[in-house]
Coordinates of C-alpha atoms in Angstrom, one line a residue:
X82 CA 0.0 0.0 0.0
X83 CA 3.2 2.8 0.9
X84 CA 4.6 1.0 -1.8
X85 CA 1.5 2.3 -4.4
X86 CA 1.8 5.7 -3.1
X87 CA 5.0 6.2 -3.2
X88 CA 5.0 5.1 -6.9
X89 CA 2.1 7.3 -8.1
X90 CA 3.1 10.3 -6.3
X91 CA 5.2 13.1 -8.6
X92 CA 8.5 13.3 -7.5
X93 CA 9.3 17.5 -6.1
X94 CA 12.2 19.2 -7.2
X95 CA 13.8 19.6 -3.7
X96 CA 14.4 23.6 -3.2
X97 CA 17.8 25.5 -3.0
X98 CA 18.1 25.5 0.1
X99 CA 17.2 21.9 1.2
X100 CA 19.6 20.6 -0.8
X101 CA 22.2 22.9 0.9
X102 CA 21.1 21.9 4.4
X103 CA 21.1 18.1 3.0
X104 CA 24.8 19.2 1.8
X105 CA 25.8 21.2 5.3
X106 CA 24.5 17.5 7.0
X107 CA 26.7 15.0 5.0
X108 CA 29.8 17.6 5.2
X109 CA 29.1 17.1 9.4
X110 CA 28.6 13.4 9.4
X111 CA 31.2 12.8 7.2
X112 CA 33.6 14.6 9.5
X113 CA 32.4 12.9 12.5
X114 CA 33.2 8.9 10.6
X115 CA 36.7 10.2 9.8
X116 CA 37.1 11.5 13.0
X117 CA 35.7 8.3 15.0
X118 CA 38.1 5.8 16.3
X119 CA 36.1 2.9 14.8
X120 CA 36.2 2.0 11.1
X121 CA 33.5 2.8 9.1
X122 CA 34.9 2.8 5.7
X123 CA 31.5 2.0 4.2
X124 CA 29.8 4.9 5.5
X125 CA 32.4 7.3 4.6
X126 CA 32.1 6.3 1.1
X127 CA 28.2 6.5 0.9
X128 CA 28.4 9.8 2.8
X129 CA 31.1 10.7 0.7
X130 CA 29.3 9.7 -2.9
X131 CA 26.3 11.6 -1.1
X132 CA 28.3 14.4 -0.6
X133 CA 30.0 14.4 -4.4
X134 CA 26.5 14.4 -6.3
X135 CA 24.2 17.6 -3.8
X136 CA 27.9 19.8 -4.3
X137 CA 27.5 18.9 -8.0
X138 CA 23.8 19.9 -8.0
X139 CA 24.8 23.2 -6.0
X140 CA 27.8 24.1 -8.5
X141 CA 30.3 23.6 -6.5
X142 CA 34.0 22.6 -8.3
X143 CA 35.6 19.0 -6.7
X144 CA 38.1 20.8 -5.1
X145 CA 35.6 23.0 -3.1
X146 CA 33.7 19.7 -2.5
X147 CA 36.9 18.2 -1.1
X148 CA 37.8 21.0 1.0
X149 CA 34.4 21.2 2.7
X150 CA 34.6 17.7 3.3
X151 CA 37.6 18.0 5.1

């Protein structure tokens, strides 16, 4: 039933600036897994990928992607 809604729903255009909150988020979690003690290599790389494609959407170069990220 979720499942048929889900499906026959439009998908929205997420705004401007809820994709840059979504961006300000991963930047923070993905500083936190680098900075914990435990390894969660995994993670990092979905948060990282994450990360990569809302600083593409946003314009931002790979460098500036990088250097938020760390």
């Amino acid at each position: 039933m979720v499942k048929d809604h889900a499906v026959n729903r439009p998908e929205k255009m997420r705004s401007s600036a809820e994709i840059t909150a979504r961006y300000n988020l991963s930047c923070k979690k993905y500083k936190e897994l680098k900075a914990a003690k435990a390894e969660f290599r995994e993670q990092k790389v979905m948060v990282y990928a994450e990360l990569k494609v809302l600083g593409w959407v946003l314009g931002k170069s790979e460098q500036t992607i990088s250097k938020d990220a760390n």
